XYZ file of C-alpha atoms in Angstrom:
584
model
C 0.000 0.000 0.000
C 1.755 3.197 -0.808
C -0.709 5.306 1.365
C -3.475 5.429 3.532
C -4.401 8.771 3.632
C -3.326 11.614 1.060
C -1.120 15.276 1.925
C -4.528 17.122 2.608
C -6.422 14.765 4.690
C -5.022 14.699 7.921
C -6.067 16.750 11.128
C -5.529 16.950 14.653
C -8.180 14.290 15.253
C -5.670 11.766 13.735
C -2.655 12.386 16.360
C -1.306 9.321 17.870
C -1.880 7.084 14.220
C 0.696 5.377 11.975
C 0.229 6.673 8.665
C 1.845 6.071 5.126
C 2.126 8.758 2.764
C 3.330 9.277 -0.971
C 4.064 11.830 -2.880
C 6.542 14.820 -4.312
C 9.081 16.815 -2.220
C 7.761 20.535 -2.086
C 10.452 21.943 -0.127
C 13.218 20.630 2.302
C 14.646 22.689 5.124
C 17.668 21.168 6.459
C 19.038 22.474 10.220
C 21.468 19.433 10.287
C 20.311 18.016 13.745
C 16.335 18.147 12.005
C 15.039 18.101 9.030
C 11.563 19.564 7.952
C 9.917 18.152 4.126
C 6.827 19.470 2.880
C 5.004 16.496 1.013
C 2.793 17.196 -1.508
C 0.171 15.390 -3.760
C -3.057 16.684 -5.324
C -5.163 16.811 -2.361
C -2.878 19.125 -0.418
C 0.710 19.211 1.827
C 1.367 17.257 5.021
C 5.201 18.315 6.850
C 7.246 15.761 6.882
C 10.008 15.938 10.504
C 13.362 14.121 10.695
C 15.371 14.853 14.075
C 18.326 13.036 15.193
C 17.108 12.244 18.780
C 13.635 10.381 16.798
C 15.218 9.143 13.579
C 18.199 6.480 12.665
C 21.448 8.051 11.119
C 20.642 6.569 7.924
C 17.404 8.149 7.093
C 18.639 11.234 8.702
C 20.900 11.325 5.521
C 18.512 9.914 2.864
C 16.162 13.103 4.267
C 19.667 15.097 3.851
C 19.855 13.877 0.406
C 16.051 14.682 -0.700
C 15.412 17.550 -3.790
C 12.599 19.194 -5.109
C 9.811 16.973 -6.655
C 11.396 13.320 -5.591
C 8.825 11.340 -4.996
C 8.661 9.813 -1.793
C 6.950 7.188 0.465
C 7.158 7.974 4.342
C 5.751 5.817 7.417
C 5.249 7.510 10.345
C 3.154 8.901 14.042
C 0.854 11.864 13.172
C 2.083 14.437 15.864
C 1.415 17.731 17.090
C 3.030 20.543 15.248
C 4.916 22.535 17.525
C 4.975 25.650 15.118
C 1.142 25.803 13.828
C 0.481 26.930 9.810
C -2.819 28.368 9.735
C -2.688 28.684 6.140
C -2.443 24.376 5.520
C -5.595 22.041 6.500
C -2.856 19.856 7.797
C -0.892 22.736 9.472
C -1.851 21.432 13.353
C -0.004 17.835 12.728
C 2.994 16.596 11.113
C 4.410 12.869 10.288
C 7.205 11.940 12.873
C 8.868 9.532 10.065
C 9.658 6.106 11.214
C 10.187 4.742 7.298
C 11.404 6.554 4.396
C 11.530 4.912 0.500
C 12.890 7.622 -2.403
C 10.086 5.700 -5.297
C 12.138 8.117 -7.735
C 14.494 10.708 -7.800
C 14.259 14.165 -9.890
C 16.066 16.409 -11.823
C 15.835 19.881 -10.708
C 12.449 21.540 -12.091
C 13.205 24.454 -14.767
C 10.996 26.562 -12.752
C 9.917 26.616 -9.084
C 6.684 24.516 -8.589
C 4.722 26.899 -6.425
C 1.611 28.405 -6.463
C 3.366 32.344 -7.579
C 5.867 30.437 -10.551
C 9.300 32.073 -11.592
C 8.610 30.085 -14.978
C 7.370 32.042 -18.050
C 4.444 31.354 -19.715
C 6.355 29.445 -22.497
C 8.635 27.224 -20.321
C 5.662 26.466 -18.406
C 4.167 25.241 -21.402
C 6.916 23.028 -22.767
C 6.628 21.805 -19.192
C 3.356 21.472 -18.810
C 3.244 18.079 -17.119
C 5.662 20.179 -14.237
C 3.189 22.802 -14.444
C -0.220 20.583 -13.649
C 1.372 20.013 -10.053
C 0.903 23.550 -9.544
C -1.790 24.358 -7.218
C -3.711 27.024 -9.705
C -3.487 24.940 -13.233
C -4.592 21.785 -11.009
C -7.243 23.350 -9.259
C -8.904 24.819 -12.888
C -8.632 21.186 -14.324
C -10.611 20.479 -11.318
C -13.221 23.041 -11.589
C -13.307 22.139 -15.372
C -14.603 18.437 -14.372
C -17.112 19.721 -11.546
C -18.660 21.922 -14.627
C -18.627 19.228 -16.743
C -20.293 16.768 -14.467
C -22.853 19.795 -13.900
C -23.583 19.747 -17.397
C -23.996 15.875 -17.624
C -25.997 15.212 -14.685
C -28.798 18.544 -15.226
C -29.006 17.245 -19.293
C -29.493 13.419 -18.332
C -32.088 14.736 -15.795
C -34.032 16.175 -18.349
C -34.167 13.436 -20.658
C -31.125 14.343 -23.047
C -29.048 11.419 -24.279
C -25.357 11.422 -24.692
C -24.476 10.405 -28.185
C -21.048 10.026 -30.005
C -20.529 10.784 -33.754
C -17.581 10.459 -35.659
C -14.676 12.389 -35.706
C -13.385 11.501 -39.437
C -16.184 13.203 -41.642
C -16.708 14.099 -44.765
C -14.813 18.252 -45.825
C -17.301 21.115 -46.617
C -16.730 24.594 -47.795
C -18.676 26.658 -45.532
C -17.082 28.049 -42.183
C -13.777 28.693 -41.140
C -10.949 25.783 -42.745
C -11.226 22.015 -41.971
C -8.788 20.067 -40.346
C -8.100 17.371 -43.300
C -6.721 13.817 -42.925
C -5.618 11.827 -45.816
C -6.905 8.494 -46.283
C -4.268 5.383 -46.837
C -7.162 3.180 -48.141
C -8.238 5.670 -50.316
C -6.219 7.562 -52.703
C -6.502 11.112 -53.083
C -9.645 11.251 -50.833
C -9.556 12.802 -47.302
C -11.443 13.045 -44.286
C -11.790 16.416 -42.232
C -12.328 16.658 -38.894
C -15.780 17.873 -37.673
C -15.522 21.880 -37.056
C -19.198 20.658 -35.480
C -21.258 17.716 -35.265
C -24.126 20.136 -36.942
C -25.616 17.330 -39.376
C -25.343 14.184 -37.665
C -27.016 15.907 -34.690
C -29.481 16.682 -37.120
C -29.872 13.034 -37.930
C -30.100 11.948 -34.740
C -32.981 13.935 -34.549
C -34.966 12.254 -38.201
C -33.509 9.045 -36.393
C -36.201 9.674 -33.312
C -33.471 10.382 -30.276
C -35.782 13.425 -29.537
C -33.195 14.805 -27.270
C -29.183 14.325 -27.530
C -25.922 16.102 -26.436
C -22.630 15.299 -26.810
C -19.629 16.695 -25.177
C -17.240 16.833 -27.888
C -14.180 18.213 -29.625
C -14.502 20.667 -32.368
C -11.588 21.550 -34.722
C -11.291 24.280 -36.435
C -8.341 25.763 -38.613
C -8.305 29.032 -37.959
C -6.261 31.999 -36.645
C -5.679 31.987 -32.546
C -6.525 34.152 -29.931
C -6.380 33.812 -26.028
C -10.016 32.693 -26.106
C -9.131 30.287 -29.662
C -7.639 27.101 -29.647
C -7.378 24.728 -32.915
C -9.029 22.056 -30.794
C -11.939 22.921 -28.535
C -14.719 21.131 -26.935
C -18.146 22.197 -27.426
C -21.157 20.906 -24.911
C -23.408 20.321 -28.181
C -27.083 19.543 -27.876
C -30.633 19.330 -30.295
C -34.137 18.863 -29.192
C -37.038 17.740 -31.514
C -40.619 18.916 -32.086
C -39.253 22.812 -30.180
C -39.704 26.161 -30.790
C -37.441 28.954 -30.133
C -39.065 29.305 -26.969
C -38.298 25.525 -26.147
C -34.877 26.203 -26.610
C -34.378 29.166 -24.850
C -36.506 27.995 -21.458
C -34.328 24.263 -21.580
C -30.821 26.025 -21.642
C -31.644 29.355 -19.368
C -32.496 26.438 -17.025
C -28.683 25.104 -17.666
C -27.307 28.362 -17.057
C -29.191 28.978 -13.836
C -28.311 25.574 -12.490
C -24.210 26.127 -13.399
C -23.924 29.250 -12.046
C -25.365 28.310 -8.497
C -23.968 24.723 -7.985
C -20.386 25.923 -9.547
C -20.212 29.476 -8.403
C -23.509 29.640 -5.785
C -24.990 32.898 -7.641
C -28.665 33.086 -8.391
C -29.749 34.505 -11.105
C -33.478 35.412 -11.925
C -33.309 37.452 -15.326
C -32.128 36.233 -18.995
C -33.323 39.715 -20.620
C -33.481 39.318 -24.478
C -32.320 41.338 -27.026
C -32.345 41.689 -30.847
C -28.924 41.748 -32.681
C -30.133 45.227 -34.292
C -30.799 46.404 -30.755
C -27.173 45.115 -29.449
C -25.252 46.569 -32.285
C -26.750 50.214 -31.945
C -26.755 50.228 -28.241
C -23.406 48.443 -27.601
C -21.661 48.128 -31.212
C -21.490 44.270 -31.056
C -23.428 41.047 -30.725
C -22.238 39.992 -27.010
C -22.714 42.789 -25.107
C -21.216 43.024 -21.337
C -24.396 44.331 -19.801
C -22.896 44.409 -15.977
C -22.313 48.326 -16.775
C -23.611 51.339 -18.892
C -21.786 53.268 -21.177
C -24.547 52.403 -23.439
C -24.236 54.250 -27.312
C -25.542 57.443 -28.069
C -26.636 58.568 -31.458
C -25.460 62.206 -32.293
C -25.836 62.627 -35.667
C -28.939 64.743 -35.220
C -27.363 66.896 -32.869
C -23.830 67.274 -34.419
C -24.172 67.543 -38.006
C -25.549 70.856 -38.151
C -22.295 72.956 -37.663
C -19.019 73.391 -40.141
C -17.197 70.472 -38.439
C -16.351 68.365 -41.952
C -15.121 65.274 -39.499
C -18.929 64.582 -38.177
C -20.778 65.906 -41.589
C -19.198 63.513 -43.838
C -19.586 60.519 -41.221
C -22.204 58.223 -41.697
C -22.646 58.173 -38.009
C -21.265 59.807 -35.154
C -21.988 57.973 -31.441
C -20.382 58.936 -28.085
C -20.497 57.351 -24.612
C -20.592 58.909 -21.013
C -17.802 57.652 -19.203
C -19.322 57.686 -15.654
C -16.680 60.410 -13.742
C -14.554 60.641 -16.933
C -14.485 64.152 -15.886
C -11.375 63.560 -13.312
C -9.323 62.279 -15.911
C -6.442 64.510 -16.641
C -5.649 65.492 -20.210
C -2.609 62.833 -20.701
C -4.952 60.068 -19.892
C -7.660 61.762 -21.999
C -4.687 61.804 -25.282
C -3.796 58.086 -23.720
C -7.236 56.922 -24.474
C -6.950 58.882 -28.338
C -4.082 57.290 -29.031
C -5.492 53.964 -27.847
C -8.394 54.098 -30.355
C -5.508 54.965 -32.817
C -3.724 51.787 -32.524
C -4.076 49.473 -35.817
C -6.085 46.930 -33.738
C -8.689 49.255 -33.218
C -8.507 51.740 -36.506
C -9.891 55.389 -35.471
C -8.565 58.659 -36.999
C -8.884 60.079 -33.556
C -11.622 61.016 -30.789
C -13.585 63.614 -29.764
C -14.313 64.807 -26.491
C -16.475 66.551 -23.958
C -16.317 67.367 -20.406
C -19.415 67.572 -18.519
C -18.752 70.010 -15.450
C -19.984 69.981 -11.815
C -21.607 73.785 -12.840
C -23.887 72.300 -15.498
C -21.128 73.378 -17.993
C -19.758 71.704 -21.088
C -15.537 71.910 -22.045
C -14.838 70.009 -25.322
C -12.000 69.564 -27.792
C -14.514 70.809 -30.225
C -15.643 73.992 -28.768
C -14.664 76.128 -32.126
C -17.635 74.568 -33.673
C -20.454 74.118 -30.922
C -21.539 76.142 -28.193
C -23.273 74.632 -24.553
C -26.520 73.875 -25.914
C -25.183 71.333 -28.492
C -22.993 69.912 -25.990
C -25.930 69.681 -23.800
C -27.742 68.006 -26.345
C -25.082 65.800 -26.860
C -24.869 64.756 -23.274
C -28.861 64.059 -23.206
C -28.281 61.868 -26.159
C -25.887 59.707 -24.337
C -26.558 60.157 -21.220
C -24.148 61.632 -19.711
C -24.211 63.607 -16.217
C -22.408 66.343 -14.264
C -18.773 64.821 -13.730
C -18.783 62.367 -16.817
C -16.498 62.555 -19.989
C -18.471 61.724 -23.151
C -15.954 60.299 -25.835
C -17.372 60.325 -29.280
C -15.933 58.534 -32.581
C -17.564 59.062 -36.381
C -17.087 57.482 -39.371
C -18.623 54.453 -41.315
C -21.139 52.728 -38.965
C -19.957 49.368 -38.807
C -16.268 50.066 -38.338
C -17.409 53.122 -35.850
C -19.450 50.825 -33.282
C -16.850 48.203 -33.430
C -13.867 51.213 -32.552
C -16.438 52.613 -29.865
C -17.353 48.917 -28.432
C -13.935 48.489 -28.012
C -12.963 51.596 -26.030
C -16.363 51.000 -24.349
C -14.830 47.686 -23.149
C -11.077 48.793 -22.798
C -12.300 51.619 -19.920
C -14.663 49.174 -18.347
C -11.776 47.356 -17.691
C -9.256 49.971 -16.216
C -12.404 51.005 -14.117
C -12.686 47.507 -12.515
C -16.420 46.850 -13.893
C -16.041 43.865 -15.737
C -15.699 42.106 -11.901
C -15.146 38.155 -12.287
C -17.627 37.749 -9.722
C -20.882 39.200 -11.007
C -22.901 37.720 -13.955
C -25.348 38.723 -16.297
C -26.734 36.289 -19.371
C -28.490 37.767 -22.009
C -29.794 36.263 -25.205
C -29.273 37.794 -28.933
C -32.076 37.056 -31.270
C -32.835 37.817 -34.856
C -29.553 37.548 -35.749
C -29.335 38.269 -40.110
C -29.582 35.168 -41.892
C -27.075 35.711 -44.538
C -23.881 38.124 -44.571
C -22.462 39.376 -47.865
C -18.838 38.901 -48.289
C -17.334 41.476 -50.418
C -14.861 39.246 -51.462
C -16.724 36.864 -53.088
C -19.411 38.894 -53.950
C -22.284 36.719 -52.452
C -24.303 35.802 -49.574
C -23.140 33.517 -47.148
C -25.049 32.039 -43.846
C -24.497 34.118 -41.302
C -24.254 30.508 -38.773
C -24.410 27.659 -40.643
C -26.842 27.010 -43.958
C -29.300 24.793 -42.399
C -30.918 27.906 -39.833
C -34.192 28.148 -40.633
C -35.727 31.933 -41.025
C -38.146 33.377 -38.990
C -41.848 32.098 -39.743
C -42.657 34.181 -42.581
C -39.757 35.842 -43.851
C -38.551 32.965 -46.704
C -40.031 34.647 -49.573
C -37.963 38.017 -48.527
C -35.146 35.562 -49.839
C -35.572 36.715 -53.094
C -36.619 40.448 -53.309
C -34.285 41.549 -49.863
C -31.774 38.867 -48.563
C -30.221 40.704 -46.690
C -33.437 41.523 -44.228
C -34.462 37.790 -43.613
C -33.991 37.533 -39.871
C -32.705 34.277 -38.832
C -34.783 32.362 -36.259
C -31.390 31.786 -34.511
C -30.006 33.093 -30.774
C -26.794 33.641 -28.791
C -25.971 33.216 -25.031
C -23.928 36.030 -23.858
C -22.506 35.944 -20.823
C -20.509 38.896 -19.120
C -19.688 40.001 -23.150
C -18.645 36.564 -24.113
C -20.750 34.355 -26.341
C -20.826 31.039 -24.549
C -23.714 29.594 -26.923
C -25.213 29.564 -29.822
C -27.860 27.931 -32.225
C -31.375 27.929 -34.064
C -34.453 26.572 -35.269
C -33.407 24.529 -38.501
C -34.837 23.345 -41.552
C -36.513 20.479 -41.510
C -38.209 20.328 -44.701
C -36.108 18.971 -48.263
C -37.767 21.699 -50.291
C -36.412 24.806 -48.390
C -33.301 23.597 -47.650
C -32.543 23.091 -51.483
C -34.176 26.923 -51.424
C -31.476 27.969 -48.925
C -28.607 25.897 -51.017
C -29.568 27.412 -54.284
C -29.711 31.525 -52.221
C -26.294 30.479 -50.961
C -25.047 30.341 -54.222
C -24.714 26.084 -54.394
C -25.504 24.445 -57.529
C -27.813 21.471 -57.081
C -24.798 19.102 -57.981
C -22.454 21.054 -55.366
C -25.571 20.630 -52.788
C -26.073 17.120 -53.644
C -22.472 16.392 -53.391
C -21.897 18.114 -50.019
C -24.639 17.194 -47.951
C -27.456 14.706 -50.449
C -27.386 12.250 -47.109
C -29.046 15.256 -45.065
C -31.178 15.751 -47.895
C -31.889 12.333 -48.275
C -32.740 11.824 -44.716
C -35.627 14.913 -44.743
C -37.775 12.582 -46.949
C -38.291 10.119 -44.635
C -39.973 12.660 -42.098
C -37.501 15.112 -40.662
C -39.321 16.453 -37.512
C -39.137 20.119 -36.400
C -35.721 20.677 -34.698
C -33.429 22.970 -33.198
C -30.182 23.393 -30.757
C -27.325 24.882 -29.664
C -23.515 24.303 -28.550
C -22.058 25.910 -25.860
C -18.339 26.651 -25.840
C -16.866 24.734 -22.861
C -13.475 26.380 -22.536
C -14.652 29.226 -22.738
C -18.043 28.604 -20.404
C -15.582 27.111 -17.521
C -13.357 29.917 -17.745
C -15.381 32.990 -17.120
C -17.538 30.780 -14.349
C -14.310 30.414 -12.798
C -13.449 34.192 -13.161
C -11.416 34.464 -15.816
C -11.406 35.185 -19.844
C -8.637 32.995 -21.251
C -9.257 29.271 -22.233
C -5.878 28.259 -22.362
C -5.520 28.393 -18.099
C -8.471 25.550 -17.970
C -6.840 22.708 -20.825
C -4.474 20.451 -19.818
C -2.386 20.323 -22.254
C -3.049 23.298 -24.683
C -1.535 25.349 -27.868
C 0.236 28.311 -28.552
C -0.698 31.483 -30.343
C 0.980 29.625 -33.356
C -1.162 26.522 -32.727
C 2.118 24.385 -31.701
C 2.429 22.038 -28.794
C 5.403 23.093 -27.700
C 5.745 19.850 -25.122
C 5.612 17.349 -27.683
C 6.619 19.804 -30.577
C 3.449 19.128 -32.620
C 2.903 19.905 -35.628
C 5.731 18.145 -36.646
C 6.932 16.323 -40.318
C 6.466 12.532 -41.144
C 8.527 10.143 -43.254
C 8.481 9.876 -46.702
C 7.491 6.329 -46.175
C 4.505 7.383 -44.236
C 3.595 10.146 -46.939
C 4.092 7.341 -49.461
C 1.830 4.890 -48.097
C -0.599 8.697 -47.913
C -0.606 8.687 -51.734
C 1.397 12.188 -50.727
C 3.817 14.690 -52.397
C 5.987 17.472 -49.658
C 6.215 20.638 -52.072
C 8.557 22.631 -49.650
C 8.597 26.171 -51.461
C 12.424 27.396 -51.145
C-alpha cells in the first residue's frame, strides 16, 4: 500500500496514528540536527520531521539527500506541530517519520513549482506536465470536471441522451478551414475533422433520439486568440418537435443551475435582445451588460455645424464615461491614441467634459456652443462629472472602434468584476452576410438555420433583411452559446442551397445524405452548442481558455511539449498517396 491517507487529509483528530504517505518533495529545510519536508500530492501538503534524537542516522541522511519533486513514500506517528500553519488544512499535525523509501528521484524543475511560478508562460508550457502540479493549473482542471459533471448530470435529468458521432467526416466549404486527414485506403480522398457535429445531430434527430448532447471536440483551422484554440470542446445539444421558446426555457435552465452549484450565484433574469438592438446600443453582438456606457446617437445633434469630421460621417456615437471628468488630459490623449492603434482603426476622438456647474468643455468647442454639448450629453446620457468620448465614421467600423474603447475603460475602471454575472440572449440575428470578397451571400451561422416564420419569400426580393430564427448566449460580453431553429423540410433547404449560391450538384455532393434523410420525415428541430473552454473559464473568473486545458496550444497553434505539428517520413507520406512541395 503506498498510502493510507493523502497530503490534505489529515487533522488533529488523527494524532497518535501510523500513517503512510506518498508523494513529491515541495520543499526541504535542512538544520542538520532536524530536518523539515513538505510532502505534496493533489489533495494538499502534510510536513514531513526528521530529528536526530527520533530518527536512525541513515534516514537522517537519505532526508539530507532529498530535492525538489522526488517522490517519496514515508511511514510515520501523526504528531502535534509545535509551530502551527494556519494557512495548511494539515498545518496542526505533522508525520514523525519512522520509514522513508525515495520511489524516484528528480532532476531539478526548470521553474519553481509553487503556487506564484518564476517560470514564463512558455517554459511552463513546454513543461506542462511540471506545471499541472501547480496548485492554480490543477485546481482549474478540477473546476473544469465539476462543470462538466454539472452539465452531464442537469441534461441526463431532463431526458437528453449522450451520443457520439464520428470524428473523421466528410470536408465542406462553408465556415472557417477544416482540419483534413488523408486516407491510406483511399487515394486522393480525405477526411476532415468535424468543425461541429451540426448534421449528424441533425440526424439523430430524423432518427427519433428526440433529445441528444454530446460533449465533444470541435476543430477548427483558424487563426488563434487567447479565447481560440485549434481544438476545442463544445457541450453540443438538439431537441425535436421545439420552438425557439423551447430552446431558450431548456438552456436558461442550464445556465441557472451552473452558475449556483459551480459558483452559488442566483440569477433570476435572462433579458433578451435583438442583434439590431445590441449593435446600436453596444456596437457588437455579445454585449457586457454588468455596466452602462450604453451608445448614443449624435448625428442629429452634431451635423448641423461646419465640423467636416462629423458631416461627412455616416454616423457619429459617443459614450458617457461615468466620472470621466477627473481624468487629466494625458490620460484623456492616452485613451486617443489607444483608439488609434491598428487593432482598433480610429482617426482620432472627440471629447467633452461635462462640469460639476452644469457646464460643457470640449476639444470641439470652435464649432459648438453649450446647448449642443448639452444636447449631446442628453443623447448619451451623460451627467455632471462624466467625460463623453465620441468617434464618427462608417457605422460598422465606428461601433466596433467605440465597443472596443467601451470595453477597454470598463476594464481599467474595474467593472467587468469576475464575480458578477449577467446572461443575455441575442435574437434575430441576419440570416445571410455578404462577403465582399466573393461577392455573395453567405449564412451568417451555418446554412441549415431556418428563417423566422414568414420571412422565406424576402429571400428573393431583400436577402439581406431575412432575420434568422437563430439566438446567442452572452454571458458577461462573451458568447458562450449559440444555435437555431433549422430546416426540416427537403424543399427549403434546397431553397437555402440554391440563395447560398450552391448548384444542385455542389448541394447534392456536399450534404445529399441530409437531404436524403428529410424525406423520410424530418421532424421540427433545433439546438445549440455551448463553448466549454470558454463557459468554464469565465464561471471560474477568468477570460482565457488556455488556463483551464491540460495540455493546450500556442498562439501559433504548436504544442510546444511534444513539438506538434511536426513532419512525417516519406514512407509514411508514401503509403498517404502524398507529395511534400517545400517552397524554397
Amino acid at each position: 500500500m503506498y498510502r493510507t491517507h493523502n497530503n490534505g487529509q489529515l487533522r488533529s483528530g488523527d494524532i497518535g496514528t501510523t500513517v503512510t504517505l506518498s508523494g513529491w518533495v515541495q520543499k526541504i529545510r535542512d538544520k542538520g540536527f532536524m530536518v523539515w519536508v513538505d510532502l505534496r500530492d493533489r489533495y494538499g501538503i502534510t510536513q514531513l520531521i526528521f530529528d536526530e534524537e527520533r530518527t536512525p542516522k541513515e534516514m537522517m541522511e537519505t532526508a539530507s539527500g532529498l530535492g525538489r519533486e522526488f517522490v517519496i513514500q514515508v511511514r510515520g506517528e501523526v504528531i502535534e506541530r509545535e509551530s502551527k500553519n494556519p494557512n495548511l488544512p494539515t498545518g496542526d499535525v505533522e508525520i514523525l517519520v519512522r520509514e522513508i523509501t525515495v520511489l524516484n528521484s528528480s532532476l531539478t524543475p526548470p521553474f519553481t513549482i509553487e503556487d506564484d511560478t518564476d517560470g514564463g508562460e512558455d517554459l511552463r508550457m513546454k513543461y506542462r506536465y511540471l506545471d499541472i502540479r501547480r496548485s492554480p493549473v490543477r485546481s482549474n482542471l478540477v473546476f473544469r470536471h465539476k462543470v462538466t459533471m454539472a452539465v452531464r448530470n442537469y441534461l441526463s435529468g431532463k431526458d437528453f441522451v449522450e451520443v457520439e458521432t464520428p470524428y473523421l467526416i466528410k470536408s465542406t466549404p462553408e465556415g472557417a478551414r477544416d482540419f483534413v486527414v488523408p486516407s491510406r485506403m483511399n487515394e486522393g480522398q480525405f477526411y476532415a475533422l468535424p468543425q461541429s457535429p451540426q448534421t449528424f445531430k441533425q440526424l439523430l434527430m430524423v432518427g427519433g433520439m428526440d433529445k441528444y448532447f454530446q460533449i465533444v471536440k470541435c476543430f477548427r483551422d483558424e487563426d488563434l486568440r487567447a479565447d481560440r484554440q485549434p481544438e476545442f470542446t463544445q457541450i453540443d445539444c438538439e431537441m425535436a418537435f421545439v420552438e425557439q421558446e423551447d430552446v431558450l426555457n431548456t438552456f436558461e435552465g442550464l445556465t441557472k443551475h451552473l452558475l449556483k452549484e459551480i459558483n452559488g450565484v442566483t440569477i433570476d433574469s435572462f433579458p433578451r435582445m435583438t442583434y439590431d438592438e445590441a449593435m446600436r446600443r453596444y456596437g457588437n453582438d455579445k454585449p457586457d451588460i454588468r455596466f452602462g456606457m450604453e451608445f448614443g446617437e449624435l448625428n442629429e445633434v452634431a451635423q448641423h455645424k461646419d465640423f467636416k469630421v462629423f458631416n461627412s460621417a455616416e454616423l457619429v456615437v459617443g459614450i458617457a464615461v461615468p466620472n470621466g471628468n477627473n481624468y487629466s488630459r494625458k490620460e484623456i490623449d492616452k485613451l486617443i491614441d489607444w483608439v488609434k492603434r491598428p487593432q482598433v482603426g480610429a482617426l482620432g476622438m472627440v471629447y467633452v467634459r461635462c462640469n460639476d456647474d452644469g457646464t460643457y468643455k470640449s476639444s470641439v468647442d470652435k464649432f459648438y456652443d453649450q446647448e449642443d454639448l448639452a444636447a449631446w450629453a442628453e443623447a448619451t446620457g451623460a451627467n455632471a462629472g462624466d467625460l463623453i468620448c465620441v468617434l464618427s465614421g462608417d457605422a460598422a467600423k465606428t461601433r466596433a472602434q467605440l465597443s472596443a474603447l467601451r470595453m477597454e475603460l470598463a476594464e481599467q475602471m474595474g467593472l467587468r468584476k469576475p464575480d458578477e454575472f449577467a446572461p443575455l440572449w441575442v435574437v434575430d440575428f441576419p440570416l445571410l452576410e455578404w462577403d465582399e470578397e466573393t461577392e455573395r451571400y453567405h449564412a451568417m451561422h451555418h446554412p441549415f438555420t431556418s428563417p423566422k416564420p414568414g420571412q422565406m419569400e424576402l429571400l428573393k426580393s431583400d436577402p439581406g433583411a431575412v432575420k434568422a430564427n437563430a439566438y446567442d448566449l452572452v454571458l458577461n460580453g462573451n458568447e458562450i452559446g449559440g444555435g437555431s431553429i433549422r430546416i426540416h423540410d427537403k424543399e427549403i433547404q434546397s431553397k437555402m442551397f440554391d440563395y447560398l449560391g450552391f448548384t444542385p450538384e455542389e448541394a447534392k455532393a456536399q450534404f445529399g445524405f441530409l437531404m436524403d434523410a428529410f424525406q423520410y420525415g424530418a421532424p421540427p428541430h433545433g439546438g445549440i452548442a455551448f463553448g466549454l473552454d470558454r463557459l468554464v473559464a469565465i464561471l471560474g473568473g477568468q477570460e482565457t481558455i488556455r488556463d483551464f486545458i491540460a495540455f493546450p496550444k500556442n498562439n501559433a497553434g504548436r504544442d510546444v511539449m511534444i513539438d506538434a505539428p511536426a513532419p512525417i517520413d516519406h514512407e509514411q507520406l508514401d503509403e498517404l498517396h502524398l507529395q511534400l512541395n517545400l517552397k524554397s
